[in-house]
């Protein structure tokens, strides 16, 4: 059998059905572009950070620092600067430079803290010209002594500062003054990856940053001609316990890794939405193929009649899809680069502060693009092609016989698919066989299967539902409205497949809405019931707050209780846990942690408060002791002083004194909570607290209510971002409705011609098509809201109770979605309604 | 359908010529019970090789159904149809496809052509589907005879109805099938164009020995045939050789049509 003829037929068909071809290509392209864009963005950002950190430690051959026992989030213990002299004595060591990175922030003339856009404010030590940190001097000379400092040129430009200016800057030890001796940058750039920098000479830095005699690490350059590995061995031999020496490359890789973990997660998040878009595209493509095969029924039957085999017909349709898939994929790759740029711009507009990367398209990206683009096209065409091959030749003369061949047992199969999908989804979320991977594969896969199932069973309810939706339309627009309503109801299958893509988009938005509402409700509940603090001080510097802030706040007479919350990672029974460190006496007044047994106040050195869950798991009761190993390698025992039920502050709490007894790492507070004295009103309290916090612009003081509002705003923002990322999918869905409708108008050419001939005006024609679109999209939205709410509820129930313990719904969002659906329908109708109303009446009637 | 109850090979027409196709006790029922329609109700007929046969009968009498079943486009409820020496019921779908491509040609009343292909491509379609080029000299001759040489690059939508039918006839002839079935090929055409097509089909029979079976309502068209078979209510109700328009009309009146 000839494949040449099938290719010819496929090619001809693509060319002569340009509109449909473009529509399918756009759908494929959108999916591919988004997938490619996600990869390109993540790869490009990763490259930027790799370069950045490589450049930063370019001159560092080796670094000596304290060792950590296991991976965790604790800050590394500092290292004694005295060790530097011993290191300098090691054969082959040329330069040893203590490094420090702490908090430091410039204050402008008005006393306002200078904050960079999105980046952190850092104070660093800088040994000057022959320093190892990849710093380049743009202007001036390195700072020397306590009276001088250097700042990054980007900040200097923004704040209009120059060499020789005297400025004020804040560090953990308070406010200081100095003269700018140099403007610096990283390599050829003026900025340090968006951070605002204050650089001091090493001794000044140790002093001003309150570091005493301990630096973060000791950077080493080996002498010319010395072998790095030999020097590393020599250093290893003389190092005290719990210290290590690593190479500059390892250091750069580690630092890049930290950032890249974030980049990877970000990239994966984008990819999820990219795949959703591709999935929605697949629905559209499938629908368009399905409809066009219906329209080409006689043609396909004729091919069979003159001797084409079923296989040839199937192959022809498949080849058509393949050609389309390939072309659209190529265009999609180009589109993806554009999408990556748009995403960077979009996130930067929202304040993400991404560096603008060069475009990197990895080989893997091309492969994924091909898999997604060609994959979804081919997958979408499997069923339509099979149906096409089953059209009997006799349908060339009796099309009605062909349509029965195109009909399938949708309800039975659809119900089975829906049930399987729902089961997978629930099993994945609640039982999680195979851990996180199982969760993602089962819940995600189950979700997709569920969508496919619902899309096919929804045709059974399409007629009654669209009749109901169409009722007001008919009342409002009389004949055109009635026609719209009838047209939607007469082919329920077509209606449900054209609405399917929108249904999926809406379902995802609704699910996210339920999830976010529940998250917010739980959060508000916690703040209202578990947290009795009046003030919450958070950190704007990304560095954690200096202990001085908490100390200052504790000294405010208007407050009766203040505690900072610090952290350290420790292993209990082989698992790494996040421990919180608090002032327990104050904590008891600030938080209501649902104490089950024991006590909170009077928490002593070596005592711990633990949550009920770990207490049960480890079979611990008040008075029992357990072994812990902290991340810095120190190990010891903790005795359970109390067991509590509310895990808002984690399941493991120790006193600040216990933390200090095991760790020398510079203390950084995640946040501070405080409570007004009983006889102080809120207004007086606000004044006193704000006055006390005046010198600490990095400390963001909020009342309980303000904190709640700002957190709610963050949850809302999350919902908005999710909706925006679903925008692609929804835009594709609207395009899908538009194509289906246009094809429908084409099919009804003769009928529309007749209506026009008997006196329907162009306007009425347009109106009828327009409201048909609205009814279809409303149908998708209604089914989507119902399905999405179900998904959202299941998802919220599956999440642990300390994250979501309360279900909540947002009627406002549902109303917005329905209004959105009307708008979507109107947009989708623009082209088809014009096409219908511009039809030439005579020609239309002459059409067979 | 039980093929084994039929004779081992298709019967001869009894005369000197061998049948190119035929039906034996062919029945085709639609629906069940009271609503059952007997579109074909025991038709036995044979079409001799190299002859032009017309089928006539009132609307709904089963002419199209008979043609479809003879051509292997549709299946019977009972009875048998054959083409050349082969019973169609004994063929698999693949073999049936092969048979349609090589042994059978078609001309329908309308919608004969693939809209996306040019006239030339439409004519060569059956050969293309088989991965063959066909007899190029013959195809050129056919194209020349139908007078389409200057229209070959046009799509069906750019051709008149008559031109489209001529392309369809050319396609049917191009693959030199054992038999051509035509269902009201001139039904949509004016009489001049219709006559042209019919003359052309008649020439194909007389000059090239082509076998043609044609359904028509038009006595003038039927008069181009060597023989007319009359169908009524799913049965063969009569036939006539070397017909003229008048003799056909007389015959039809006899049956009260
Ligand atoms: N798919 C079907 N289902 C039910 N009945 C059918 C079907 N196809 C044909 N028939 C019936 O079978 C009978 C024969 O139909 P057929 O098309 O063969 O008639 P015909 O002789 O070709 O008529 P015409 O001259 O109008 O074309 C008619 O009564 C018709 O209604
Ligand atoms: Mg007929």
Short mmCIF file of N, CA and C in Angstrom, two decimals, chain A residues 1-2 4-6 8-9 12-13 15-17 296-312 392-394 396-398 401 848, chain B residues 30 64-65 68 72-74 93-94 97-98 100-101 106 108 110-118 121-122 125-132 155 171 183:
data_model
loop_
_atom_site.label_atom_id
_atom_site.label_comp_id
_atom_site.label_asym_id
_atom_site.label_seq_id
_atom_site.Cartn_x
_atom_site.Cartn_y
_atom_site.Cartn_z
N UNK A 1 0.83 -1.21 0.00
CA UNK A 1 0.00 0.00 0.00
C UNK A 1 0.85 1.24 0.00
N UNK A 2 0.35 2.25 -0.61
CA UNK A 2 1.21 3.42 -0.83
C UNK A 2 1.15 4.40 0.32
N UNK A 4 2.88 7.19 -0.12
CA UNK A 4 2.95 8.45 -0.86
C UNK A 4 1.59 9.10 -0.99
N UNK A 5 0.57 8.28 -1.29
CA UNK A 5 -0.76 8.85 -1.49
C UNK A 5 -1.32 9.40 -0.19
N UNK A 6 -1.03 8.71 0.94
CA UNK A 6 -1.57 9.22 2.21
C UNK A 6 -0.92 10.55 2.57
N UNK A 8 0.34 12.69 0.45
CA UNK A 8 -0.19 13.71 -0.46
C UNK A 8 -1.55 14.19 0.03
N UNK A 9 -2.43 13.23 0.35
CA UNK A 9 -3.77 13.60 0.81
C UNK A 9 -3.68 14.43 2.08
N UNK A 12 -2.42 17.96 1.28
CA UNK A 12 -3.45 18.75 0.61
C UNK A 12 -4.51 19.20 1.60
N UNK A 13 -4.86 18.27 2.48
CA UNK A 13 -5.90 18.56 3.43
C UNK A 13 -5.47 19.69 4.37
N UNK A 15 -3.35 22.02 3.69
CA UNK A 15 -3.28 23.30 2.99
C UNK A 15 -4.65 23.90 2.71
N UNK A 16 -5.61 23.03 2.43
CA UNK A 16 -6.89 23.59 2.02
C UNK A 16 -7.80 23.87 3.21
N UNK A 17 -7.39 23.42 4.39
CA UNK A 17 -8.19 23.75 5.57
C UNK A 17 -7.34 24.61 6.48
N UNK A 296 -15.86 15.83 7.23
CA UNK A 296 -15.25 15.21 6.07
C UNK A 296 -15.76 13.80 5.85
N UNK A 297 -16.82 13.50 6.58
CA UNK A 297 -17.34 12.14 6.53
C UNK A 297 -17.49 11.61 5.11
N UNK A 298 -18.18 12.39 4.25
CA UNK A 298 -18.44 11.91 2.89
C UNK A 298 -17.16 11.73 2.12
N UNK A 299 -16.25 12.70 2.35
CA UNK A 299 -14.98 12.64 1.65
C UNK A 299 -14.21 11.38 2.04
N UNK A 300 -14.20 11.09 3.33
CA UNK A 300 -13.47 9.91 3.80
C UNK A 300 -14.14 8.64 3.31
N UNK A 301 -15.48 8.64 3.32
CA UNK A 301 -16.20 7.48 2.83
C UNK A 301 -15.92 7.29 1.34
N UNK A 302 -15.84 8.39 0.63
CA UNK A 302 -15.57 8.32 -0.81
C UNK A 302 -14.20 7.70 -1.05
N UNK A 303 -13.24 8.11 -0.22
CA UNK A 303 -11.90 7.52 -0.34
C UNK A 303 -11.99 6.01 -0.16
N UNK A 304 -12.78 5.59 0.84
CA UNK A 304 -12.94 4.16 1.06
C UNK A 304 -13.62 3.53 -0.15
N UNK A 305 -14.60 4.22 -0.71
CA UNK A 305 -15.35 3.67 -1.84
C UNK A 305 -14.46 3.48 -3.06
N UNK A 306 -13.53 4.38 -3.29
CA UNK A 306 -12.68 4.20 -4.47
C UNK A 306 -11.46 3.36 -4.15
N UNK A 307 -11.41 2.79 -2.95
CA UNK A 307 -10.40 1.77 -2.74
C UNK A 307 -9.36 2.04 -1.68
N UNK A 308 -9.56 3.09 -0.88
CA UNK A 308 -8.63 3.29 0.22
C UNK A 308 -8.99 2.32 1.33
N UNK A 309 -7.99 1.74 1.97
CA UNK A 309 -8.28 0.85 3.08
C UNK A 309 -8.48 1.68 4.33
N UNK A 310 -9.11 1.07 5.35
CA UNK A 310 -9.30 1.77 6.62
C UNK A 310 -7.96 2.25 7.16
N UNK A 311 -6.94 1.40 6.99
CA UNK A 311 -5.62 1.78 7.48
C UNK A 311 -5.09 3.01 6.78
N UNK A 312 -5.35 3.09 5.48
CA UNK A 312 -4.87 4.26 4.75
C UNK A 312 -5.55 5.53 5.22
N UNK A 392 -17.89 3.57 6.99
CA UNK A 392 -18.10 2.63 5.89
C UNK A 392 -18.16 3.37 4.56
N UNK A 393 -17.73 2.72 3.49
CA UNK A 393 -17.72 3.37 2.18
C UNK A 393 -19.11 3.86 1.77
N UNK A 394 -20.12 3.15 2.20
CA UNK A 394 -21.48 3.49 1.76
C UNK A 394 -21.89 4.89 2.26
N UNK A 396 -20.51 7.49 1.73
CA UNK A 396 -20.29 8.48 0.68
C UNK A 396 -21.62 8.90 0.09
N UNK A 397 -22.58 7.94 0.04
CA UNK A 397 -23.90 8.27 -0.49
C UNK A 397 -24.93 8.44 0.59
N UNK A 398 -24.68 7.81 1.72
CA UNK A 398 -25.64 7.90 2.82
C UNK A 398 -24.90 8.34 4.08
N UNK A 401 -25.42 7.01 7.63
CA UNK A 401 -24.85 5.73 8.04
C UNK A 401 -23.48 5.94 8.64
N UNK A 848 -24.08 22.61 -0.85
CA UNK A 848 -24.69 21.32 -0.59
C UNK A 848 -24.53 20.90 0.85
N UNK B 30 -34.06 -3.35 6.41
CA UNK B 30 -33.72 -2.33 7.41
C UNK B 30 -34.75 -2.38 8.53
N UNK B 64 -30.59 1.95 -5.50
CA UNK B 64 -29.31 2.33 -4.90
C UNK B 64 -28.79 1.24 -3.99
N UNK B 65 -29.71 0.65 -3.22
CA UNK B 65 -29.31 -0.41 -2.31
C UNK B 65 -28.69 -1.56 -3.08
N UNK B 68 -25.21 -0.58 -4.23
CA UNK B 68 -24.22 -0.55 -3.13
C UNK B 68 -23.79 -1.95 -2.73
N UNK B 72 -20.03 -3.93 -3.18
CA UNK B 72 -19.27 -4.21 -1.97
C UNK B 72 -19.18 -3.02 -1.04
N UNK B 73 -20.05 -2.02 -1.23
CA UNK B 73 -20.06 -0.88 -0.32
C UNK B 73 -20.92 -1.19 0.90
N UNK B 74 -21.85 -2.10 0.71
CA UNK B 74 -22.78 -2.41 1.78
C UNK B 74 -22.97 -3.93 1.80
N UNK B 93 -12.28 -7.44 4.96
CA UNK B 93 -12.36 -6.02 4.69
C UNK B 93 -11.20 -5.57 3.80
N UNK B 94 -10.03 -6.15 4.03
CA UNK B 94 -8.86 -5.75 3.24
C UNK B 94 -9.03 -6.17 1.79
N UNK B 97 -11.52 -3.98 0.10
CA UNK B 97 -10.92 -2.69 -0.23
C UNK B 97 -10.11 -2.80 -1.53
N UNK B 98 -9.31 -3.86 -1.58
CA UNK B 98 -8.48 -4.13 -2.75
C UNK B 98 -9.36 -4.27 -4.01
N UNK B 100 -12.39 -3.04 -4.48
CA UNK B 100 -12.97 -1.76 -4.87
C UNK B 100 -11.96 -0.91 -5.63
N UNK B 101 -10.70 -1.04 -5.19
CA UNK B 101 -9.68 -0.21 -5.81
C UNK B 101 -9.37 -0.67 -7.23
N UNK B 106 -16.71 3.76 -9.70
CA UNK B 106 -17.94 4.36 -9.20
C UNK B 106 -18.22 5.69 -9.80
N UNK B 108 -21.16 8.55 -8.67
CA UNK B 108 -22.38 8.85 -7.90
C UNK B 108 -23.09 10.03 -8.51
N UNK B 110 -23.77 12.83 -6.97
CA UNK B 110 -23.04 14.03 -6.60
C UNK B 110 -21.95 13.65 -5.61
N UNK B 111 -21.15 14.62 -5.25
CA UNK B 111 -20.06 14.41 -4.30
C UNK B 111 -19.23 13.20 -4.68
N UNK B 112 -18.63 13.29 -5.87
CA UNK B 112 -17.81 12.21 -6.37
C UNK B 112 -16.34 12.43 -6.09
N UNK B 113 -15.96 13.68 -5.80
CA UNK B 113 -14.54 14.03 -5.81
C UNK B 113 -14.07 14.49 -4.45
N UNK B 114 -12.78 14.22 -4.19
CA UNK B 114 -12.18 14.70 -2.94
C UNK B 114 -11.90 16.19 -3.13
N UNK B 115 -12.53 17.04 -2.30
CA UNK B 115 -12.46 18.48 -2.56
C UNK B 115 -11.05 19.07 -2.50
N UNK B 116 -10.16 18.41 -1.77
CA UNK B 116 -8.82 19.00 -1.63
C UNK B 116 -7.88 18.62 -2.77
N UNK B 117 -8.27 17.66 -3.59
CA UNK B 117 -7.39 17.22 -4.66
C UNK B 117 -7.80 17.85 -5.99
N UNK B 118 -6.83 18.01 -6.88
CA UNK B 118 -7.14 18.55 -8.20
C UNK B 118 -7.84 17.47 -9.01
N UNK B 121 -5.49 14.67 -9.83
CA UNK B 121 -5.22 13.80 -8.68
C UNK B 121 -6.43 12.92 -8.37
N UNK B 122 -7.62 13.50 -8.53
CA UNK B 122 -8.82 12.72 -8.28
C UNK B 122 -8.91 11.55 -9.25
N UNK B 125 -6.53 8.83 -8.25
CA UNK B 125 -6.60 8.46 -6.83
C UNK B 125 -6.57 6.95 -6.56
N UNK B 126 -7.43 6.14 -7.24
CA UNK B 126 -7.42 4.70 -6.93
C UNK B 126 -6.04 4.10 -7.16
N UNK B 127 -5.35 4.53 -8.23
CA UNK B 127 -4.02 3.99 -8.49
C UNK B 127 -3.04 4.45 -7.41
N UNK B 128 -3.16 5.74 -7.07
CA UNK B 128 -2.27 6.29 -6.05
C UNK B 128 -2.41 5.52 -4.73
N UNK B 129 -3.66 5.23 -4.40
CA UNK B 129 -3.91 4.52 -3.15
C UNK B 129 -3.26 3.14 -3.17
N UNK B 130 -3.17 2.55 -4.35
CA UNK B 130 -2.52 1.25 -4.46
C UNK B 130 -1.03 1.36 -4.65
N UNK B 131 -0.53 2.58 -4.70
CA UNK B 131 0.89 2.80 -4.88
C UNK B 131 1.33 2.51 -6.31
N UNK B 132 0.39 2.65 -7.25
CA UNK B 132 0.73 2.38 -8.66
C UNK B 132 0.57 3.66 -9.47
N UNK B 155 -9.43 22.46 -8.80
CA UNK B 155 -10.07 21.72 -7.73
C UNK B 155 -11.55 21.54 -8.06
N UNK B 171 -12.30 9.01 -13.62
CA UNK B 171 -11.67 8.25 -12.54
C UNK B 171 -12.12 6.78 -12.57
N UNK B 183 -24.65 5.63 -10.11
CA UNK B 183 -25.97 5.85 -9.51
C UNK B 183 -26.46 7.24 -9.90
#
